[in-house]
Short mmCIF file of C-alpha atoms in Angstrom, two decimals:
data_model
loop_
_atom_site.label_atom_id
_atom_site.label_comp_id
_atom_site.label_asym_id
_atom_site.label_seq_id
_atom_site.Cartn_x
_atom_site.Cartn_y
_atom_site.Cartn_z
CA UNK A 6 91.41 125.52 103.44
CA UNK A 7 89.60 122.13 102.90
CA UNK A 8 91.38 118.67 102.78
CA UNK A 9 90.70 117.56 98.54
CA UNK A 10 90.26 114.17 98.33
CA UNK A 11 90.40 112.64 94.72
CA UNK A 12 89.83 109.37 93.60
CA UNK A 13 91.19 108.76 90.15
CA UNK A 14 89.73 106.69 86.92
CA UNK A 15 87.05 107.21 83.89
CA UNK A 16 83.41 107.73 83.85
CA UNK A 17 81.01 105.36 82.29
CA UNK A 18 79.16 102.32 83.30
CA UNK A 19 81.68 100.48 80.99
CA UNK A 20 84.77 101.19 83.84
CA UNK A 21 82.77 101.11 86.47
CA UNK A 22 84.51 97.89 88.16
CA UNK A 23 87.78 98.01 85.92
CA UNK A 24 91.49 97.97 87.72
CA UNK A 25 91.69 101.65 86.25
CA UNK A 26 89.03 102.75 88.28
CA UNK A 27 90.29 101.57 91.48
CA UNK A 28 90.81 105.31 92.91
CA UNK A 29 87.01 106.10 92.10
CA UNK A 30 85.95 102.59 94.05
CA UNK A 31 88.04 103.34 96.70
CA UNK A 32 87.35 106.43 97.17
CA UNK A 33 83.78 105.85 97.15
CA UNK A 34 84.19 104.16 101.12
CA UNK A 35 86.07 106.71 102.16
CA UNK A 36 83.65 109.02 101.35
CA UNK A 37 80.63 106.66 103.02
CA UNK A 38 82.60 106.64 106.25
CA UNK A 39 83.27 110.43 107.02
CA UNK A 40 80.60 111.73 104.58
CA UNK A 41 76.66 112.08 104.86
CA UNK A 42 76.30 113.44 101.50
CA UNK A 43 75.95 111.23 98.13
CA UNK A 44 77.88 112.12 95.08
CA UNK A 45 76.41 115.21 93.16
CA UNK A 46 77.86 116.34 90.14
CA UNK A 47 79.47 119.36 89.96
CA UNK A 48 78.74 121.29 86.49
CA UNK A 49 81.44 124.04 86.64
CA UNK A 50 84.48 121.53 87.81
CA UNK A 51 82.90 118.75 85.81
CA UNK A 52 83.15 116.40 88.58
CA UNK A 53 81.41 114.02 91.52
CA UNK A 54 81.45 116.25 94.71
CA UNK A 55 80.62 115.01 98.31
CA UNK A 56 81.48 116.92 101.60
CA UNK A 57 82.16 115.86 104.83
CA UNK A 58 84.46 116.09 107.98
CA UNK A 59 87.60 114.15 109.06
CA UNK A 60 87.91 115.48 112.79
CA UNK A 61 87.95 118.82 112.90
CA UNK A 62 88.97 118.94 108.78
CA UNK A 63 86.74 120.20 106.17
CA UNK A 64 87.09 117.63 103.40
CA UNK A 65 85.93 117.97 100.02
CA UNK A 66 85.67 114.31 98.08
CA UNK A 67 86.15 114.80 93.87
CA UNK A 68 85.24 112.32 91.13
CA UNK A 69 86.29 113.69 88.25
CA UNK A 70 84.36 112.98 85.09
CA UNK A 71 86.83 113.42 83.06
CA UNK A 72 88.82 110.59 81.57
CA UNK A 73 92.17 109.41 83.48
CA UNK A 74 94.57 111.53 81.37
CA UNK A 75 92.79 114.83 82.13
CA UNK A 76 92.31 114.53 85.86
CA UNK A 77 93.95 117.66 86.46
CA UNK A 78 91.11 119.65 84.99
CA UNK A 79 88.51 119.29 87.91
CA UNK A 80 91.79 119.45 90.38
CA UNK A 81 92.72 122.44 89.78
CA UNK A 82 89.27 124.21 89.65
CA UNK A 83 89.42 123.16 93.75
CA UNK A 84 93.71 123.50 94.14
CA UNK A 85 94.57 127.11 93.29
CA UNK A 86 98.01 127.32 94.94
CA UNK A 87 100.83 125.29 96.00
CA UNK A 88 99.79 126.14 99.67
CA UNK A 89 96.36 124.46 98.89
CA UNK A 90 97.71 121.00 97.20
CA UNK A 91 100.24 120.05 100.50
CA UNK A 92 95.98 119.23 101.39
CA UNK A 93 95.21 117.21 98.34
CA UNK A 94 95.28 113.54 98.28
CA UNK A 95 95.19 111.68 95.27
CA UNK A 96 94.01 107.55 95.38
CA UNK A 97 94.47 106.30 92.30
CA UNK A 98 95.79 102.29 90.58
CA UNK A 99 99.29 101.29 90.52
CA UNK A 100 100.03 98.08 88.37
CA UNK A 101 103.34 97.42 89.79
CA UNK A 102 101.98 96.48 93.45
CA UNK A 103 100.37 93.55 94.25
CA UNK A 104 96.46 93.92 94.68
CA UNK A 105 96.09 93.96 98.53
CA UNK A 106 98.67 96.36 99.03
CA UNK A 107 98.85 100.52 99.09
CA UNK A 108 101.81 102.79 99.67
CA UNK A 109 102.12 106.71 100.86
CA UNK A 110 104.22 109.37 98.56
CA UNK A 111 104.42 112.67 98.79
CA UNK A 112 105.81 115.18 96.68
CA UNK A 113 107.02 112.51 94.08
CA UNK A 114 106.79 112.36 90.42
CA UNK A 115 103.78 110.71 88.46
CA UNK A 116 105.85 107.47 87.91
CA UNK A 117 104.38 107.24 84.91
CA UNK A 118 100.24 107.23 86.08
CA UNK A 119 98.73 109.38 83.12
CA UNK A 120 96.24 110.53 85.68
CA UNK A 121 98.84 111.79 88.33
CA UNK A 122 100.80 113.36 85.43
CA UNK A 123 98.11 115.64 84.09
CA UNK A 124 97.10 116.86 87.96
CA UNK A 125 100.72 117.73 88.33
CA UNK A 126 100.98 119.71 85.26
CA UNK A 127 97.00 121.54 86.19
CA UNK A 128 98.26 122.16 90.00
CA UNK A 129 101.56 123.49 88.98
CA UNK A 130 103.42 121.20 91.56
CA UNK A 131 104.29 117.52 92.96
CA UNK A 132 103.70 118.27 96.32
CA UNK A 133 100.17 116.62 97.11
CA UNK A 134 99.88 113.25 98.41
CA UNK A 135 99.03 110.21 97.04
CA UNK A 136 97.55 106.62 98.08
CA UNK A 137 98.90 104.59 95.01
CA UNK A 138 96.88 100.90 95.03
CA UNK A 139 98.02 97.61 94.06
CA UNK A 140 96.08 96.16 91.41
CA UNK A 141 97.97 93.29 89.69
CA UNK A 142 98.24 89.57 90.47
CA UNK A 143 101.24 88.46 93.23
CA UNK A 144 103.81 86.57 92.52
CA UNK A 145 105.20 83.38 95.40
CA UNK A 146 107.65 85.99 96.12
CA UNK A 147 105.52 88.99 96.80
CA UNK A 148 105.94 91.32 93.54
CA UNK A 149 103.52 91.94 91.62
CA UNK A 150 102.96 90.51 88.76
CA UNK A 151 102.90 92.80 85.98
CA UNK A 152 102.14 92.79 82.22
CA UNK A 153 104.50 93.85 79.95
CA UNK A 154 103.90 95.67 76.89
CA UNK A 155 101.41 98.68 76.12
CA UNK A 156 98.67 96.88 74.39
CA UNK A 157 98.83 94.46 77.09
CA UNK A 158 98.95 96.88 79.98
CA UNK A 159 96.29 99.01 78.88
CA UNK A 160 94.11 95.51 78.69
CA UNK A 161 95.07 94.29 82.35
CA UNK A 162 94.13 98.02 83.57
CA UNK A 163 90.37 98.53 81.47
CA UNK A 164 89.71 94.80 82.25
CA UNK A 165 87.19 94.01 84.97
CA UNK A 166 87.77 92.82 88.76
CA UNK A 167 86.75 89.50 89.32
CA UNK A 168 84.61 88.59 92.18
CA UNK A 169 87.72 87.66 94.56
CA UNK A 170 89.53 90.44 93.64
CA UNK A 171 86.99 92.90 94.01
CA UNK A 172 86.27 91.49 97.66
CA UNK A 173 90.07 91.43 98.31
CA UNK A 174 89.64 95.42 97.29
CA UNK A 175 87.11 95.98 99.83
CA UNK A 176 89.70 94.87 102.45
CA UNK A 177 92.25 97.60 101.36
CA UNK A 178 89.17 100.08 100.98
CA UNK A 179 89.12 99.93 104.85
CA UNK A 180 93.03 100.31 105.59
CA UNK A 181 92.79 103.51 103.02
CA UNK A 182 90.10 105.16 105.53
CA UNK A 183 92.29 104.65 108.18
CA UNK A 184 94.99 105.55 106.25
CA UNK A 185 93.19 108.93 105.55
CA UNK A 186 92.14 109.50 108.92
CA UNK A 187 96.04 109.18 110.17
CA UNK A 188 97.11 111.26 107.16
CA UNK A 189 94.30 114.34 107.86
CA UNK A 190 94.21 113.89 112.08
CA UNK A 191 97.71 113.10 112.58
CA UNK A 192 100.81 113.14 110.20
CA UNK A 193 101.77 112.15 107.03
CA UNK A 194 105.19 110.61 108.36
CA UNK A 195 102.62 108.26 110.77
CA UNK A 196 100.80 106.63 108.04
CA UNK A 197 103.95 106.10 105.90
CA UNK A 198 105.45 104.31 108.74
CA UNK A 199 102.17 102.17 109.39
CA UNK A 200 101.25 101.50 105.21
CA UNK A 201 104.77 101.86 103.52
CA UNK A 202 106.45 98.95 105.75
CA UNK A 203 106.36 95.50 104.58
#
């Protein structure tokens, strides 16, 4: 049974560099570093699919090109039991971390991600892990600083990286391929300890 890896956000040159789509960026290097393969799509999942190997793994690298809320569809086309998802590993956006940070969860609930939500509901379980991002602005004491209010939210989250934020998301694209790599080679209890802590 192959590792899944799936990077989360919406298709379209209009997202491409939006907070939203921070899973799909992301998971882009991770894919560069342990993958020879480009991006193909994938008619019958309706997905980006790349293979590749993380040590002796199999690992299967999903785009799906559906919008955020109906992730799950291309999931569970590639997750077909509850056996099968403890391999899946989900990057996607979170708006209540600080950009610059990521944090490790398994078998928790969507906390509210739309994306996470409907790959729960497809795979029929919460136990897959998940690389949750930081994506919003930090405040002097080191929470994020959030918006509040849908309309507002949903504007911070579609709106576009700017240039130092975007290179300050290259720097946690690295620490999420060697979080993956500790994750697939090692142990998920490793690379909480290492990426949970401070």
């Amino acid at each position: 049974m192959p590792y899944i890896i799936a990077g989360l956000g919406n298709p379209g040159e209009e997202y491409k560099d939006t907070r939203h789509n921070t899973g799909r960026i992301v998971l882009d290097a991770v894919r560069k570093e342990f993958s020879r393969e480009e991006f193909e799509y994938n008619k019958k999942i309706n997905a980006l699919v790349a293979e590749g190997k993380i040590g002796k793994e199999k690992t299967i690298f999903v785009m799906p090109e559906t919008f955020m809320n109906n992730s799950g569809k291309a999931i569970a086309q590639l997750v077909k039991s509850v056996k099968a998802a403890e391999k899946l590993i989900v990057i996607y956006d979170d708006f209540n971390l600080p950009l610059g940070r990521i944090r490790i969860s398994f078998n928790r609930s969507s906390g509210g991600h739309n994306g996470v939500e409907s790959i729960i509901k497809a795979v029929k379980t919460e136990g897959f892990l998940r690389i949750r991002i930081g994506v919003a602005p930090e405040k002097a004491n080191g929470t994020a600083k959030t918006p509040h209010g849908d309309d507002k939210i949903e504007k911070f989250i579609l709106g576009p990286y700017k240039d130092d934020e975007m290179k300050e998301l290259k720097k946690v694209a690295k620490k999420v391929v060697q979080a993956v790599e500790i994750l697939i080679r090692e142990s998920k209890e490793k690379a909480m300890s290492i990426y949970n802590a401070g």
